[in-house]
XYZ file of C-alpha atoms in Angstrom:
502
model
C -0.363 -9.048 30.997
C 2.554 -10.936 31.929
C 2.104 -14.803 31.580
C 2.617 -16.730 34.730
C 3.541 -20.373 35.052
C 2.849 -22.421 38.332
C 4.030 -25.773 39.118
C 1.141 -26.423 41.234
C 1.262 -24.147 44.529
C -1.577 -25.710 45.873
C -2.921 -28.291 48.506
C -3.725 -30.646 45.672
C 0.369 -31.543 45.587
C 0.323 -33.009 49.040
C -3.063 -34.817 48.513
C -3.061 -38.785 48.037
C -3.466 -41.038 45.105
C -7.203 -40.681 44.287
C -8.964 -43.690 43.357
C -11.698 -43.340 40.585
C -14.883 -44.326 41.028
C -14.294 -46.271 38.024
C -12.581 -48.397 39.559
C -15.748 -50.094 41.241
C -17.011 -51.201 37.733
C -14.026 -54.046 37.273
C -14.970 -56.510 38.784
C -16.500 -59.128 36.341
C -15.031 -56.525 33.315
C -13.622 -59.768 31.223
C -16.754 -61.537 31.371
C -18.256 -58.011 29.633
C -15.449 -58.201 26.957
C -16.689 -61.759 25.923
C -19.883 -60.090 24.750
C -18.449 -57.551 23.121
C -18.704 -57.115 18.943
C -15.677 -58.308 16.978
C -15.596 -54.348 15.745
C -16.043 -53.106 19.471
C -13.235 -56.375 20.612
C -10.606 -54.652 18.236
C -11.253 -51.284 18.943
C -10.362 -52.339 22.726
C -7.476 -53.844 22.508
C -6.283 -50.753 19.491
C -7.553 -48.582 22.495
C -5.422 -50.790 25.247
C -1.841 -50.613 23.474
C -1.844 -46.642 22.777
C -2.472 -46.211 26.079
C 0.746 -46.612 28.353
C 0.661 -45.550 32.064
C 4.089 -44.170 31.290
C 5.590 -40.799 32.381
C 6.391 -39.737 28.875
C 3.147 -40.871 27.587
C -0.485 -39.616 27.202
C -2.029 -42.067 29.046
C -4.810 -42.338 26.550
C -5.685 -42.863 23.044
C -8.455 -40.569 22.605
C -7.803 -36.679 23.082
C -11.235 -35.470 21.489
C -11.987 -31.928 22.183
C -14.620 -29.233 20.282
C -12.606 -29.367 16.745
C -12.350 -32.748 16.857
C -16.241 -33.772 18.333
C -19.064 -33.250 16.306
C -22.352 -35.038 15.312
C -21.999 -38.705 14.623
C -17.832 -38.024 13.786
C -14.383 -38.733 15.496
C -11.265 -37.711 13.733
C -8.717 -40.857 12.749
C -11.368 -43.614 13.502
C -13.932 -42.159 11.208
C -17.761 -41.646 11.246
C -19.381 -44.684 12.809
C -17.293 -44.718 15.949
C -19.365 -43.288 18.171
C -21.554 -46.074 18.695
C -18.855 -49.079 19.265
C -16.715 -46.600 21.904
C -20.126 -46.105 23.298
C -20.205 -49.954 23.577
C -17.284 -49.781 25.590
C -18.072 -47.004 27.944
C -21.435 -48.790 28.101
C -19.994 -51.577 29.718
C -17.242 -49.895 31.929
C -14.251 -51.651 29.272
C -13.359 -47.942 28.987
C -13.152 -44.754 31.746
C -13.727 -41.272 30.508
C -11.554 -38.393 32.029
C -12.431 -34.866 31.451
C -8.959 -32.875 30.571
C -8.788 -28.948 31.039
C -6.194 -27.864 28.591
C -4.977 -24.140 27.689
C -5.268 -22.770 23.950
C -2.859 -20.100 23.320
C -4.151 -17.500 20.835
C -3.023 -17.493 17.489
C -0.250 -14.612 16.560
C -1.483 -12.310 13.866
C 0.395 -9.418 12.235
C -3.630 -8.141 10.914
C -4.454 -5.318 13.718
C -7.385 -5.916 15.267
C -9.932 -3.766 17.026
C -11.231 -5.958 19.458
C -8.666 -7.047 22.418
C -9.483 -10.690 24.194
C -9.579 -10.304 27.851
C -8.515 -13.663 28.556
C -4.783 -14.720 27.602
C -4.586 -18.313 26.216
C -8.442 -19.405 27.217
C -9.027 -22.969 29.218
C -10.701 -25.662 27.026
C -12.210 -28.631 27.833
C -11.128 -32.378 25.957
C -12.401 -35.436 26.684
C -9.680 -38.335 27.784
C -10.500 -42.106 26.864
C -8.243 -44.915 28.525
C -8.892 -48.570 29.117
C -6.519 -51.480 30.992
C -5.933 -54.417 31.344
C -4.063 -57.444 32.894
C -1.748 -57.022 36.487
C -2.084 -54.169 38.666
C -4.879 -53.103 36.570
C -6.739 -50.565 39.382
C -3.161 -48.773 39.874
C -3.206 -48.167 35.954
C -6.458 -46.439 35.945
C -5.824 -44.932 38.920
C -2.433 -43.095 37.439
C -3.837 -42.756 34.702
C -7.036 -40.404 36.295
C -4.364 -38.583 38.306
C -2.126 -37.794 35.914
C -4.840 -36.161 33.518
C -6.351 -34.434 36.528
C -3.227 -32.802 38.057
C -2.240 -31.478 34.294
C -5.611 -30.054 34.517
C -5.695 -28.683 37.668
C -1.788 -27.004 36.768
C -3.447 -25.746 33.475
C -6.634 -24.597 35.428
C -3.866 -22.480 38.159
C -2.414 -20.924 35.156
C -5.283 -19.839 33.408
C -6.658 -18.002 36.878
C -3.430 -16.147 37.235
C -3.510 -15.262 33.641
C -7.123 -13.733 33.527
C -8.243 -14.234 37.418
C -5.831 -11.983 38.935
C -7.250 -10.007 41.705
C -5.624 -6.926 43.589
C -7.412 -5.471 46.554
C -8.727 -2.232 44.403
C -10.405 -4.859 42.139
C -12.777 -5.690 45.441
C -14.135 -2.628 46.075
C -15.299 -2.460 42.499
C -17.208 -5.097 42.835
C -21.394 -4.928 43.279
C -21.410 -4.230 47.232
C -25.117 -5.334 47.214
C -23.912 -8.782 45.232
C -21.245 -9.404 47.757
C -23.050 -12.034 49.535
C -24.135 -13.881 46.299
C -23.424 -17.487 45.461
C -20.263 -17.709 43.045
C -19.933 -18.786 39.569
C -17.855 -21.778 39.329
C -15.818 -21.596 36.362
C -14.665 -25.297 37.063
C -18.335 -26.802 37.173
C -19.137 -24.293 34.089
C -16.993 -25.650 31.960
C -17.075 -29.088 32.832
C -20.743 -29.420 32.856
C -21.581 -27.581 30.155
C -18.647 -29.533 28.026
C -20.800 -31.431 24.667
C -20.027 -34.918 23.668
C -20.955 -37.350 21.320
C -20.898 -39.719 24.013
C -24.352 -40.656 26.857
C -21.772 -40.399 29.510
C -22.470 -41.007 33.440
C -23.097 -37.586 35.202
C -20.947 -38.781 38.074
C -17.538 -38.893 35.517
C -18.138 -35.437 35.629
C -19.044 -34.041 38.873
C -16.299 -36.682 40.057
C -13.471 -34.203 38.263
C -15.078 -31.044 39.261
C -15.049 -31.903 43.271
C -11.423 -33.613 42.415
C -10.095 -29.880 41.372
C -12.043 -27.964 43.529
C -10.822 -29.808 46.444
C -7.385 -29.158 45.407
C -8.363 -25.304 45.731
C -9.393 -25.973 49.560
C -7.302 -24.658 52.016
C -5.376 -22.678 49.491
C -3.346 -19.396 50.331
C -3.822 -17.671 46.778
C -6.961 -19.176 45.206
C -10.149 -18.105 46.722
C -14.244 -18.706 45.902
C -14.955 -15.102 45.706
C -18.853 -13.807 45.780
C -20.029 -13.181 42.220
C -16.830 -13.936 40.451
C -16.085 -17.707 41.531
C -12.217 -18.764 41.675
C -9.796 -15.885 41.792
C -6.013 -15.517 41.932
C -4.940 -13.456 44.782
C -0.976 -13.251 45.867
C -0.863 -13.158 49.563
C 3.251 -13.307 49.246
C 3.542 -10.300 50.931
C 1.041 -10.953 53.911
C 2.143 -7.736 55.997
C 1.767 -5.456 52.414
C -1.579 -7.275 51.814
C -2.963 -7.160 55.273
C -2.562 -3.061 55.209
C -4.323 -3.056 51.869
C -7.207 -5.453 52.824
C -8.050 -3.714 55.943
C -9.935 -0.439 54.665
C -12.464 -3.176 52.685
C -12.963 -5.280 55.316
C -13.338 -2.868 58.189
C -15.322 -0.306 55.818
C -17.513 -2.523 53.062
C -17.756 -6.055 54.624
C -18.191 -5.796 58.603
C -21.269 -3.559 57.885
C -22.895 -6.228 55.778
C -21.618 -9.176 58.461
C -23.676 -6.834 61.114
C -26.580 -6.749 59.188
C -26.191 -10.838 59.605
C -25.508 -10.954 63.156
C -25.693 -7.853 65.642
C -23.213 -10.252 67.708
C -20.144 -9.391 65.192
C -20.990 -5.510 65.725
C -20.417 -5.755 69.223
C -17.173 -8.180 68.811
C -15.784 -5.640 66.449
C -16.529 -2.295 68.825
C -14.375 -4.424 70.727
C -11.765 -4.969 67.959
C -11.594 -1.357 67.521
C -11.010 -0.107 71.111
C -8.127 -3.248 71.476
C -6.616 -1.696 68.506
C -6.387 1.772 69.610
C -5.407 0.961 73.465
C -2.247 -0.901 71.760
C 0.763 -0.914 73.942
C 3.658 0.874 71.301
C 5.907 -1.331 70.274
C 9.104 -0.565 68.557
C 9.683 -3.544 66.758
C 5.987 -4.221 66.085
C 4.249 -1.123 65.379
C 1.409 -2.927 64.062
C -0.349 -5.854 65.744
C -2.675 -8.518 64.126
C -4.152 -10.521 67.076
C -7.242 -8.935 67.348
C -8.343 -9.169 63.793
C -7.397 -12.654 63.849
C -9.677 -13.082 66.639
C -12.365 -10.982 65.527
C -12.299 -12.566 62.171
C -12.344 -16.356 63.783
C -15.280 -15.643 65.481
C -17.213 -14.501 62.854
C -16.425 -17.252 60.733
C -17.937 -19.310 63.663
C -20.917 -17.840 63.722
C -21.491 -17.712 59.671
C -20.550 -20.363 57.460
C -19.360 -20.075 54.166
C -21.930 -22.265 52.460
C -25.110 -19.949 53.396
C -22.947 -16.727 53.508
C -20.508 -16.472 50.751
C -19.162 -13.070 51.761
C -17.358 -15.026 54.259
C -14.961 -15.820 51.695
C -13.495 -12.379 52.644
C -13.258 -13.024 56.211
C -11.392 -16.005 55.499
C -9.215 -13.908 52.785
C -8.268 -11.572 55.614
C -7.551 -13.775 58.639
C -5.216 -15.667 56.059
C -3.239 -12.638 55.287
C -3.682 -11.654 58.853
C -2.378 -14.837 60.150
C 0.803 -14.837 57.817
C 1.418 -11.155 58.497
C 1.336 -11.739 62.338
C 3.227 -14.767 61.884
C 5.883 -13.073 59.756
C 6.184 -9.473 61.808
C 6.342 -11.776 65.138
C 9.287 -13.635 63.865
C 11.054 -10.432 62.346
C 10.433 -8.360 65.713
C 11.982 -11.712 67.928
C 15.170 -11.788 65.419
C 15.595 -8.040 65.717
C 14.854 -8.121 69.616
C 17.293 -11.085 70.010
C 20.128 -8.829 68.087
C 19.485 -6.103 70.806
C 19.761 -8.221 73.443
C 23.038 -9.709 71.944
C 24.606 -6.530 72.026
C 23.373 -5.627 75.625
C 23.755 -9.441 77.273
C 27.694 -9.011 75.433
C 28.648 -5.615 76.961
C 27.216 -6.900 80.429
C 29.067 -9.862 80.333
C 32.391 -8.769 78.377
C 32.260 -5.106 78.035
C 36.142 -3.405 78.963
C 34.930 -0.776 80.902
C 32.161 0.652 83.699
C 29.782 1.810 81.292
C 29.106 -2.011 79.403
C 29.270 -3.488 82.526
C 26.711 -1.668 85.071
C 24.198 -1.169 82.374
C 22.082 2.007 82.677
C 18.909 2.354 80.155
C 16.839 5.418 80.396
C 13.094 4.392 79.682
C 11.988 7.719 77.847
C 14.838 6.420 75.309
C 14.205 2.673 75.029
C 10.349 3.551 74.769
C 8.760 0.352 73.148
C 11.507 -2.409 73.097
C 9.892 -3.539 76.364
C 10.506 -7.609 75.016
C 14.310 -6.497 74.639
C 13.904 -5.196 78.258
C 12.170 -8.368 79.587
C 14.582 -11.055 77.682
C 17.699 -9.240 79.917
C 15.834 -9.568 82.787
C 14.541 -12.973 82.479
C 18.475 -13.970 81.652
C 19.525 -16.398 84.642
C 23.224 -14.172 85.200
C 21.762 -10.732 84.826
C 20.546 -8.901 87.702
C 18.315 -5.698 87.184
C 16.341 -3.268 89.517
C 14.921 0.123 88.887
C 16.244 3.337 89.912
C 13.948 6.420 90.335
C 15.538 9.742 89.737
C 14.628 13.544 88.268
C 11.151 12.601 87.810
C 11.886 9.802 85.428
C 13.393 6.348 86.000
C 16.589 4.166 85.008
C 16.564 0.447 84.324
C 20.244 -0.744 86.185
C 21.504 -4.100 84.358
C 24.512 -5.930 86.002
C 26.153 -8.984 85.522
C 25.652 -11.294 88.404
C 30.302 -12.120 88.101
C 32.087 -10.702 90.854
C 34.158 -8.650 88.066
C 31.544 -6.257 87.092
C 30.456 -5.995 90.688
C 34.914 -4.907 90.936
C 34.828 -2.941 88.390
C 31.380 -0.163 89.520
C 33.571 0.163 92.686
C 37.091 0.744 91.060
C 35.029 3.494 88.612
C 33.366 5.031 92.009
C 36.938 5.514 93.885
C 38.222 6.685 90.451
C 35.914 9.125 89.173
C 33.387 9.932 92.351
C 32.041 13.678 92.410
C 29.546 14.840 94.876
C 25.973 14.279 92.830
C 26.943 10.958 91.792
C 24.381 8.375 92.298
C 26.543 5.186 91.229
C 26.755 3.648 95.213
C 23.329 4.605 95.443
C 21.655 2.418 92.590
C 24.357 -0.289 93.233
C 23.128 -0.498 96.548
C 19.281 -0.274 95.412
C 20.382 -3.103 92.977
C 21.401 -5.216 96.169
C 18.800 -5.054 98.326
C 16.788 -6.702 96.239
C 19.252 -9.643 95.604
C 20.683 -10.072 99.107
C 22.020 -13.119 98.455
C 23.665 -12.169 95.320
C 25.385 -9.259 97.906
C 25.910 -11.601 100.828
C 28.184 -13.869 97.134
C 30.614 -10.398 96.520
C 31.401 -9.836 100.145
C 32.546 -13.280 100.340
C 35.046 -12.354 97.698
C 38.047 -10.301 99.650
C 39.012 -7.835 96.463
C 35.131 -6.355 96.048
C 35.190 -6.170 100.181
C 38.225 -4.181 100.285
C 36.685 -2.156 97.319
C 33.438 -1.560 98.602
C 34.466 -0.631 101.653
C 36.869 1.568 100.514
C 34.011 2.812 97.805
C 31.391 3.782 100.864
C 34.054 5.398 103.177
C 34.643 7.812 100.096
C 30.846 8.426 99.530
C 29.328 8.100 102.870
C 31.797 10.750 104.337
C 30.510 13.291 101.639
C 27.099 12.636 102.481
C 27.239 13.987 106.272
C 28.073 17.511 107.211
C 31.733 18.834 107.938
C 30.836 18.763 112.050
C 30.308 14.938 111.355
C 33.410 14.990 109.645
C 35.598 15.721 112.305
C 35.028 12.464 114.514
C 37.129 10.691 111.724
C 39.667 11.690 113.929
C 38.349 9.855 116.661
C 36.806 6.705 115.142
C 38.497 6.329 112.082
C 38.182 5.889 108.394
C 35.746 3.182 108.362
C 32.089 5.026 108.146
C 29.563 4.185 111.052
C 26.751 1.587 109.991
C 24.178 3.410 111.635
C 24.695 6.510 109.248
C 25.422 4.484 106.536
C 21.590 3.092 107.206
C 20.301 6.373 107.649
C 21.285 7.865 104.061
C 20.446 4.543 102.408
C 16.995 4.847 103.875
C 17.162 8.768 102.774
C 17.757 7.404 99.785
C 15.248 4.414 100.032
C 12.205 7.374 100.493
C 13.445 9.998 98.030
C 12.937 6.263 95.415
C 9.306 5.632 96.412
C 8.767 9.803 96.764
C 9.349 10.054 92.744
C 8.306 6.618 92.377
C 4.649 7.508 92.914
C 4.290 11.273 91.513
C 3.566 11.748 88.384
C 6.346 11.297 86.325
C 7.113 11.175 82.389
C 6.853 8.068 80.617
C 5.693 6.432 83.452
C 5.047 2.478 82.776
C-alpha cells in the first residue's frame, strides 16, 4: 500500500487556539512550589528549561512511551522518579499531554510469513511540560496545541495508511451490524494507554474529544458503524456518488425503513422524481432529490441513537459536492453555447447567424442554453410551428439583422419559403420592437419591397392582374388575410400531436 502523507485536510486547521483545562489549576501554582521537596524543586525547574515553547522545539522534557515506561522506572532520570514527577502533577506544577506518534516498521531482509496489516502502527507517548513566569497560560496553551495537532496529523496518516475505505469495502461489511455503535480507535488507544503515573481521567478524555472534534464536519474521515474512523476520498464526488448509490438505495434505505415507515414513503417519492427527470444534455444526472431525501432522514434519525446514519451523511456529502460540481460544469458549458449563439446573433456576416433558427428535435435537452438567449435583454425570440414539429426563431433586436432577413428574402425568395412568415410571427409578438424598424427608412423600403415580392405569390394569377390597376404596393386587407391563414395553420399544428412536443 502506498504511504500517504496529509498536512492536515481537516476542520481541526481552521479551529481556534484551545485552552487546556489545565490552565484552571494556576492560579495560586507558586504558593504550591514553596511546598515542594528540594528533589521535586530541582526536578521543576530541570523540567522548566528543556521545555521551550519554540517552533523548533519539543515543547517538553519528557517523551515517555511503552519502551521507555515500566514499573517504578523512567529512562535518563532513573528509578525513583516516579514518585517526585508525581509530586508535581499532584499539585498541577506540571500538565500531562497524551502524544499519538507513528512507528514505522523495522526493514528486514529475513522473509517472513506473516504480513502486518497495518503500515507504520499509531502509538501512544505521554508528553510532560511545565511553565513559568510572563504569559505563562499562552505557553501551556501552545504547548497543548502543538502536541495535539502533531497528533491529530499523525492520527490522519495512520487512517489513510490502514483505514482506507472504497465503496466495495461497505457492502462487505456485517449488514445486520450496520447500525452498531463504532469502535473508536482514538478513545481505544488513549484510554487504554498504561502509565506509571495516577493521572486525572479528564487529561485524557480532554485529548480524545480535542481530536475527535477535529474529525467533525470532515469530507474524508467518517465514524463508520462497526469499524469507527475511516478514510474515505470523496475527491471525485460525481465518481463517488455513482458508486455509493447501489449501497445506499439497495442495503441501507431498507434498514432506515425498518426505523421509520416515514423514509419509505419519502423515498417512493425519490424514486418516481428520479425517473420523471426532465433530460438534460449537459446534466444527464441530477442530485437534488437524494439530497433532499437524504436531509430528511437525517432529521428524523440522529446519529447518536442510529449510527447507520453515518451513511446517510456519507452520501448527501458526496451528493452535495457532485451536484455542486456537475451544476457548475453544465452552467460553464451552457454559457459557451450561448457565447457562440448570442455572437452570431449579434455579429454573424450573413442571414443564417443573424435570424437564428433552432430546430427543437435537434437541441433536445439544452433547454437552460435555450432560456439564457431568451432571457438576454437584445434578443428577441418566438416560436414557429411547422411540418408537425416546431422552430425556435432568435433575432437580434438591431435594426441590421432586422435589414439583413429582408435583403436575404428579395435575394433568394422561392415559393415555399416561410422566412416573411416567421419574421412576421416574430413581430407580432413584439409590436413595439416592429413599430422601432419601420421608423428606420432602409428596413421600410426593404420590407415593403420584401412583402410585395411574397404577398403577390401568395394570391392566385386572377388576383394578379389588378397590379395593373392598383399598383405594386400589395393591398393590406390581403396582406391580413394570409397572415391570419398563416396565424391558424400555427395554432392548427400547434395543438396536434406533434414530435418532441415540449
Amino acid at each position: 500500500m502506498a504511504m500517504v502523507r496529509l498536512s492536515g485536510v481537516s476542520r481541526l486547521d481552521q479551529l481556534k487556539i484551545y485552552t487546556p483545562i489545565f490552565i484552571h489549576s494556576l492560579e495560586h501554582s507558586h504558593k504550591r512550589e514553596l511546598m515542594l521537596t528540594d528533589q521535586a524543586a530541582k526536578l521543576l525547574t530541570s523540567l522548566r528549561k528543556l521545555c521551550v515553547p519554540d517552533m523548533n522545539q519539543n515543547y517538553f522534557a519528557f517523551r515517555l512511551n511503552v519502551d521507555t515506561i515500566k514499573e517504578n522506572e523512567l529512562k535518563v532520570y532513573g528509578k525513583g522518579m516516579v514518585t517526585v514527577v508525581q509530586n508535581l502533577l499532584d499539585n498541577d506544577l506540571a500538565m500531562p499531554v497524551f502524544y499519538l506518534v507513528r512507528s514505522e516498521p523495522e526493514e528486514s531482509n529475513i522473509p517472513t510469513l506473516e504480513t502486518n496489516s497495518e503500515i507504520g502502527p499509531i502509538q501512544i507517548e505521554l508528553a510532560i511540560v511545565s511553565y513559568a513566569g510572563e504569559r505563562v497560560e499562552e505557553k501551556y496553551s501552545f504547548a497543548f496545541n502543538s502536541i495535539a495537532a502533531r497528533s491529530f496529523v499523525n492520527l490522519q496518516n495512520y487512517l489513510v495508511d490502514n483505514y482506507r475505505f472504497e465503496v466495495k469495502d461497505f457492502f462487505e461489511l456485517d449488514q445486520d451490524l450496520l447500525n452498531t455503535k463504532p469502535i473508536s480507535v482514538i478513545r481505544s488507544m488513549i484510554e487504554k494507554f498504561e502509565t506509571p503515573f495516577q493521572l486525572k481521567y479528564e487529561s485524557r478524555v480532554e485529548l480524545i474529544e480535542y481530536l475527535e472534534q477535529g474529525f467533525m464536519d470532515s469530507e474524508i474521515y467518517f465514524q463508520i458503524p462497526i469499524i469507527g474512523w475511516i478514510y474515505f476520498d470523496t475527491t471525485d464526488s460525481v465518481k463517488r456518488a455513482e458508486e455509493m448509490e447501489p449501497f445506499f438505495f439497495q442495503v441501507i434505505v431498507p434498514l432506515l425503513v425498518e426505523l421509520d415507515h416515514q423514509i419509505g414513503e419519502n423515498f417512493a417519492i425519490l424514486q418516481n422524481q428520479l425517473s420523471e427527470h426532465k433530460f438534460d444534455e449537459l446534466r444527464p444526472k441530477i442530485y437534488l432529490p437524494q439530497i433532499e431525501f437524504t436531509e430528511l432522514v437525517i432529521s428524523i434519525l440522529s446519529v447518536e441513537e442510529h449510527p447507520i446514519v453515518e451513511f446517510v451523511k456519507i452520501f448527501h456529502l458526496v451528493c452535495c459536492m457532485a451536484e455542486k460540481i456537475s451544476e457548475e460544469k453544465a452552467q460553464k458549458e451552457a454559457k459557451q453555447h450561448f457565447d457562440i449563439l448570442y455572437s452570431m446573433l449579434k455579429s454573424g456576416d450573413n442571414f443564417i447567424s443573424r435570424f437564428l433558427l433552432i430546430d427543437q428535435g435537434m437541441y433536445s435537452g439544452h433547454d437552460r442554453v435555450l432560456l439564457e438567449l431568451k432571457n438576454a435583454e437584445d434578443i428577441i425570440y418566438c416560436e414557429y410551428y411547422y411540418s408537425s414539429s416546431f422552430y425556435w426563431i432568435f433575432l437580434s433586436k438591431d435594426v441590421e439583422s432586422a435589414c439583413m432577413v429582408m435583403d436575404k428574402i428579395i435575394e433568394n425568395y422561392y415559393v415555399g419559403d416561410h422566412t416573411l412568415f416567421m419574421f412576421e410571427t416574430l413581430m407580432e409578438k413584439y409590436p413595439n420592437i416592429k413599430k422601432s424598424f419601420l421608423s428606420n427608412k432602409k428596413f421600410k423600403s426593404l420590407y415593403n419591397k420584401t412583402k410585395n415580392i411574397v404577398y403577390w405569390k401568395q394570391v392566385p394569377f386572377f388576383y394578379r392582374l389588378f397590379r395593373v390597376f392598383i399598383g405594386d404596393e400589395f393591398p393590406a386587407d390581403w396582406e391580413k388575410e394570409i397572415l391570419s391563414k398563416v396565424k391558424y395553420s400555427q395554432m392548427k399544428v400547434k395543438y396536434l400531436p406533434r414530435k418532441n412536443k415540449s
